[in-house]
Structures are given as structure tokens and as C-alpha cells.
mmCIF file with all atom_site columns, C-alpha atoms in Angstrom:
data_model
loop_
_atom_site.group_PDB
_atom_site.id
_atom_site.type_symbol
_atom_site.label_atom_id
_atom_site.label_alt_id
_atom_site.label_comp_id
_atom_site.label_asym_id
_atom_site.label_entity_id
_atom_site.label_seq_id
_atom_site.pdbx_PDB_ins_code
_atom_site.Cartn_x
_atom_site.Cartn_y
_atom_site.Cartn_z
_atom_site.occupancy
_atom_site.B_iso_or_equiv
_atom_site.pdbx_formal_charge
_atom_site.auth_seq_id
_atom_site.auth_comp_id
_atom_site.auth_asym_id
_atom_site.auth_atom_id
_atom_site.pdbx_PDB_model_num
ATOM 1   C CA . UNK T 1 1   ? 16.714  -20.089 11.703 1.00 68.00 ? 1   UNK T CA 1
ATOM 2   C CA . UNK T 1 2   ? 18.255  -16.876 12.947 1.00 72.00 ? 2   UNK T CA 1
ATOM 3   C CA . UNK T 1 3   ? 14.854  -15.162 12.834 1.00 79.00 ? 3   UNK T CA 1
ATOM 4   C CA . UNK T 1 4   ? 13.441  -17.464 15.544 1.00 86.00 ? 4   UNK T CA 1
ATOM 5   C CA . UNK T 1 5   ? 11.610  -15.386 18.146 1.00 91.00 ? 5   UNK T CA 1
ATOM 6   C CA . UNK T 1 6   ? 11.480  -12.215 16.059 1.00 95.00 ? 6   UNK T CA 1
ATOM 7   C CA . UNK T 1 7   ? 8.374   -10.041 15.913 1.00 97.00 ? 7   UNK T CA 1
ATOM 8   C CA . UNK T 1 8   ? 7.480   -8.992  12.370 1.00 97.00 ? 8   UNK T CA 1
ATOM 9   C CA . UNK T 1 9   ? 5.260   -5.912  11.983 1.00 98.00 ? 9   UNK T CA 1
ATOM 10  C CA . UNK T 1 10  ? 3.384   -5.550  8.697  1.00 99.00 ? 10  UNK T CA 1
ATOM 11  C CA . UNK T 1 11  ? 1.351   -2.429  7.936  1.00 99.00 ? 11  UNK T CA 1
ATOM 12  C CA . UNK T 1 12  ? -0.322  -0.620  5.067  1.00 98.00 ? 12  UNK T CA 1
ATOM 13  C CA . UNK T 1 13  ? -2.989  1.895   4.079  1.00 97.00 ? 13  UNK T CA 1
ATOM 14  C CA . UNK T 1 14  ? -5.927  1.430   1.678  1.00 96.00 ? 14  UNK T CA 1
ATOM 15  C CA . UNK T 1 15  ? -4.848  -1.023  -1.049 1.00 96.00 ? 15  UNK T CA 1
ATOM 16  C CA . UNK T 1 16  ? -1.537  -1.285  0.807  1.00 98.00 ? 16  UNK T CA 1
ATOM 17  C CA . UNK T 1 17  ? -3.557  -2.407  3.836  1.00 97.00 ? 17  UNK T CA 1
ATOM 18  C CA . UNK T 1 18  ? -5.002  -5.261  1.793  1.00 97.00 ? 18  UNK T CA 1
ATOM 19  C CA . UNK T 1 19  ? -1.508  -6.166  0.622  1.00 98.00 ? 19  UNK T CA 1
ATOM 20  C CA . UNK T 1 20  ? -0.256  -6.034  4.214  1.00 98.00 ? 20  UNK T CA 1
ATOM 21  C CA . UNK T 1 21  ? -2.902  -8.593  5.156  1.00 98.00 ? 21  UNK T CA 1
ATOM 22  C CA . UNK T 1 22  ? -1.732  -10.971 2.430  1.00 98.00 ? 22  UNK T CA 1
ATOM 23  C CA . UNK T 1 23  ? 1.908   -10.332 3.362  1.00 99.00 ? 23  UNK T CA 1
ATOM 24  C CA . UNK T 1 24  ? 1.233   -11.004 7.061  1.00 99.00 ? 24  UNK T CA 1
ATOM 25  C CA . UNK T 1 25  ? -0.450  -14.316 6.196  1.00 98.00 ? 25  UNK T CA 1
ATOM 26  C CA . UNK T 1 26  ? 2.545   -15.242 4.042  1.00 98.00 ? 26  UNK T CA 1
ATOM 27  C CA . UNK T 1 27  ? 5.051   -14.250 6.756  1.00 97.00 ? 27  UNK T CA 1
ATOM 28  C CA . UNK T 1 28  ? 3.186   -16.274 9.394  1.00 97.00 ? 28  UNK T CA 1
ATOM 29  C CA . UNK T 1 29  ? 3.358   -19.336 7.150  1.00 97.00 ? 29  UNK T CA 1
ATOM 30  C CA . UNK T 1 30  ? 7.002   -18.884 6.115  1.00 96.00 ? 30  UNK T CA 1
ATOM 31  C CA . UNK T 1 31  ? 8.319   -18.005 9.576  1.00 95.00 ? 31  UNK T CA 1
ATOM 32  C CA . UNK T 1 32  ? 6.367   -20.090 12.121 1.00 94.00 ? 32  UNK T CA 1
ATOM 33  C CA . UNK T 1 33  ? 8.922   -19.264 14.843 1.00 94.00 ? 33  UNK T CA 1
ATOM 34  C CA . UNK T 1 34  ? 8.116   -15.557 14.564 1.00 96.00 ? 34  UNK T CA 1
ATOM 35  C CA . UNK T 1 35  ? 5.256   -13.511 15.934 1.00 97.00 ? 35  UNK T CA 1
ATOM 36  C CA . UNK T 1 36  ? 3.552   -11.602 13.098 1.00 98.00 ? 36  UNK T CA 1
ATOM 37  C CA . UNK T 1 37  ? 1.573   -8.438  13.915 1.00 99.00 ? 37  UNK T CA 1
ATOM 38  C CA . UNK T 1 38  ? -0.590  -6.669  11.319 1.00 99.00 ? 38  UNK T CA 1
ATOM 39  C CA . UNK T 1 39  ? -1.865  -3.086  11.431 1.00 98.00 ? 39  UNK T CA 1
ATOM 40  C CA . UNK T 1 40  ? -3.827  -1.904  8.435  1.00 97.00 ? 40  UNK T CA 1
ATOM 41  C CA . UNK T 1 41  ? -5.595  1.371   7.827  1.00 97.00 ? 41  UNK T CA 1
ATOM 42  C CA . UNK T 1 42  ? -8.628  1.771   5.569  1.00 95.00 ? 42  UNK T CA 1
ATOM 43  C CA . UNK T 1 43  ? -8.164  -1.653  3.992  1.00 96.00 ? 43  UNK T CA 1
ATOM 44  C CA . UNK T 1 44  ? -10.735 -3.215  1.696  1.00 94.00 ? 44  UNK T CA 1
ATOM 45  C CA . UNK T 1 45  ? -11.927 -6.743  2.430  1.00 93.00 ? 45  UNK T CA 1
ATOM 46  C CA . UNK T 1 46  ? -9.325  -9.313  1.418  1.00 93.00 ? 46  UNK T CA 1
ATOM 47  C CA . UNK T 1 47  ? -10.487 -12.911 1.706  1.00 93.00 ? 47  UNK T CA 1
ATOM 48  C CA . UNK T 1 48  ? -13.304 -15.388 2.027  1.00 94.00 ? 48  UNK T CA 1
ATOM 49  C CA . UNK T 1 49  ? -14.418 -16.981 5.319  1.00 94.00 ? 49  UNK T CA 1
ATOM 50  C CA . UNK T 1 50  ? -11.823 -19.817 5.289  1.00 97.00 ? 50  UNK T CA 1
ATOM 51  C CA . UNK T 1 51  ? -9.026  -17.288 4.582  1.00 97.00 ? 51  UNK T CA 1
ATOM 52  C CA . UNK T 1 52  ? -10.194 -15.025 7.419  1.00 97.00 ? 52  UNK T CA 1
ATOM 53  C CA . UNK T 1 53  ? -10.441 -17.933 9.859  1.00 98.00 ? 53  UNK T CA 1
ATOM 54  C CA . UNK T 1 54  ? -6.939  -19.148 8.976  1.00 98.00 ? 54  UNK T CA 1
ATOM 55  C CA . UNK T 1 55  ? -5.528  -15.620 9.064  1.00 98.00 ? 55  UNK T CA 1
ATOM 56  C CA . UNK T 1 56  ? -7.026  -14.820 12.467 1.00 98.00 ? 56  UNK T CA 1
ATOM 57  C CA . UNK T 1 57  ? -5.544  -18.023 13.850 1.00 98.00 ? 57  UNK T CA 1
ATOM 58  C CA . UNK T 1 58  ? -2.087  -17.460 12.302 1.00 98.00 ? 58  UNK T CA 1
ATOM 59  C CA . UNK T 1 59  ? -1.976  -13.700 13.042 1.00 98.00 ? 59  UNK T CA 1
ATOM 60  C CA . UNK T 1 60  ? -3.971  -13.181 16.256 1.00 98.00 ? 60  UNK T CA 1
ATOM 61  C CA . UNK T 1 61  ? -2.591  -9.650  16.656 1.00 98.00 ? 61  UNK T CA 1
ATOM 62  C CA . UNK T 1 62  ? -4.220  -8.061  13.615 1.00 98.00 ? 62  UNK T CA 1
ATOM 63  C CA . UNK T 1 63  ? -5.790  -4.632  13.870 1.00 98.00 ? 63  UNK T CA 1
ATOM 64  C CA . UNK T 1 64  ? -7.829  -2.751  11.285 1.00 96.00 ? 64  UNK T CA 1
ATOM 65  C CA . UNK T 1 65  ? -8.200  1.000   11.798 1.00 96.00 ? 65  UNK T CA 1
ATOM 66  C CA . UNK T 1 66  ? -10.986 2.472   9.699  1.00 94.00 ? 66  UNK T CA 1
ATOM 67  C CA . UNK T 1 67  ? -12.710 5.821   9.302  1.00 92.00 ? 67  UNK T CA 1
ATOM 68  C CA . UNK T 1 68  ? -16.464 5.273   9.469  1.00 85.00 ? 68  UNK T CA 1
ATOM 69  C CA . UNK T 1 69  ? -16.932 7.376   6.310  1.00 86.00 ? 69  UNK T CA 1
ATOM 70  C CA . UNK T 1 70  ? -14.235 5.604   4.235  1.00 87.00 ? 70  UNK T CA 1
ATOM 71  C CA . UNK T 1 71  ? -15.835 3.842   1.261  1.00 86.00 ? 71  UNK T CA 1
ATOM 72  C CA . UNK T 1 72  ? -12.679 1.809   0.493  1.00 87.00 ? 72  UNK T CA 1
ATOM 73  C CA . UNK T 1 73  ? -13.117 -0.144  3.727  1.00 85.00 ? 73  UNK T CA 1
ATOM 74  C CA . UNK T 1 74  ? -16.545 -1.253  2.497  1.00 83.00 ? 74  UNK T CA 1
ATOM 75  C CA . UNK T 1 75  ? -15.429 -2.903  -0.763 1.00 83.00 ? 75  UNK T CA 1
ATOM 76  C CA . UNK T 1 76  ? -15.835 -5.359  -2.192 1.00 79.00 ? 76  UNK T CA 1
ATOM 77  C CA . UNK T 1 77  ? -19.299 -5.664  -0.716 1.00 72.00 ? 77  UNK T CA 1
ATOM 78  C CA . UNK T 1 78  ? -19.586 -8.808  1.348  1.00 64.00 ? 78  UNK T CA 1
ATOM 79  C CA . UNK T 1 79  ? -22.997 -9.638  -0.075 1.00 71.00 ? 79  UNK T CA 1
ATOM 80  C CA . UNK T 1 80  ? -22.562 -11.687 -3.224 1.00 75.00 ? 80  UNK T CA 1
ATOM 81  C CA . UNK T 1 81  ? -18.763 -11.758 -3.085 1.00 75.00 ? 81  UNK T CA 1
ATOM 82  C CA . UNK T 1 82  ? -18.205 -13.398 0.311  1.00 87.00 ? 82  UNK T CA 1
ATOM 83  C CA . UNK T 1 83  ? -15.194 -11.232 1.213  1.00 90.00 ? 83  UNK T CA 1
ATOM 84  C CA . UNK T 1 84  ? -14.624 -10.384 4.871  1.00 92.00 ? 84  UNK T CA 1
ATOM 85  C CA . UNK T 1 85  ? -12.303 -8.300  7.045  1.00 94.00 ? 85  UNK T CA 1
ATOM 86  C CA . UNK T 1 86  ? -9.617  -9.859  9.238  1.00 97.00 ? 86  UNK T CA 1
ATOM 87  C CA . UNK T 1 87  ? -8.563  -9.055  12.787 1.00 97.00 ? 87  UNK T CA 1
ATOM 88  C CA . UNK T 1 88  ? -10.050 -6.596  15.229 1.00 97.00 ? 88  UNK T CA 1
ATOM 89  C CA . UNK T 1 89  ? -11.539 -3.277  14.161 1.00 94.00 ? 89  UNK T CA 1
ATOM 90  C CA . UNK T 1 90  ? -10.887 0.163   15.616 1.00 94.00 ? 90  UNK T CA 1
ATOM 91  C CA . UNK T 1 91  ? -13.564 2.425   14.166 1.00 91.00 ? 91  UNK T CA 1
ATOM 92  C CA . UNK T 1 92  ? -12.835 6.150   13.963 1.00 90.00 ? 92  UNK T CA 1
ATOM 93  C CA . UNK T 1 93  ? -15.800 8.438   13.429 1.00 83.00 ? 93  UNK T CA 1
ATOM 94  C CA . UNK T 1 94  ? -16.513 12.145  13.251 1.00 78.00 ? 94  UNK T CA 1
ATOM 95  C CA . UNK T 1 95  ? -17.453 12.052  16.938 1.00 75.00 ? 95  UNK T CA 1
ATOM 96  C CA . UNK T 1 96  ? -13.922 11.024  17.833 1.00 66.00 ? 96  UNK T CA 1
ATOM 97  C CA . UNK T 1 97  ? -13.529 7.309   17.917 1.00 59.00 ? 97  UNK T CA 1
ATOM 98  C CA . UNK T 1 98  ? -14.683 4.053   19.263 1.00 59.00 ? 98  UNK T CA 1
ATOM 99  C CA . UNK T 1 99  ? -13.962 0.441   18.706 1.00 55.00 ? 99  UNK T CA 1
ATOM 100 C CA . UNK T 1 100 ? -15.418 -2.906  17.833 1.00 54.00 ? 100 UNK T CA 1
#
């Protein structure tokens, strides 16, 4: 289609970050000729291990920026629910930053 070769950026904050993850997965599936990039900020965990594996393969440029003290980024707890984060993490802390 006409969108072949486009780069699609999807971003969101908090619950919007979780929605941006789902949207990026959907865009990668619907537009395989496009490069999909996801930036989310303070997002809660979105999917189980198979979702995360598929997402990371379909959207290899996914970045999660999170404040170390942000409780939203820690829910739902992974223990017992089997939800995990996608992409690479940039951790921001009181001391100024860092990354994982």
C-alpha cells in the first residue's frame, strides 16, 4: 500500500502507555511494510510472556521510560498474574538516571 516504508511512532503515558503498547502491536501486524517504534512512559505491565516475546520481535524499537518511584509501572504485579513489560527500559531515579 501507500504506507509501505513508513515509520509509525506510537507513544503514551501511564495507562496511555499500556494502550500504546497494544496499539503498536496492532500496527505492526496490520502494516508489515512499516517500521513501528514505541515509546511509553510509566506504563503498567501489559501482556503475558508469549505476548511480550511476539511484541519484542514485531516491534524491536520499543522503549519504556520509568521513574524508579512510580508505582503504576509496577502493576499488575508479575507474581501470580504473569504480566511482563515489553521493550527496553530506561530507568530514571532521584539520582538522575540510568538504564537497563
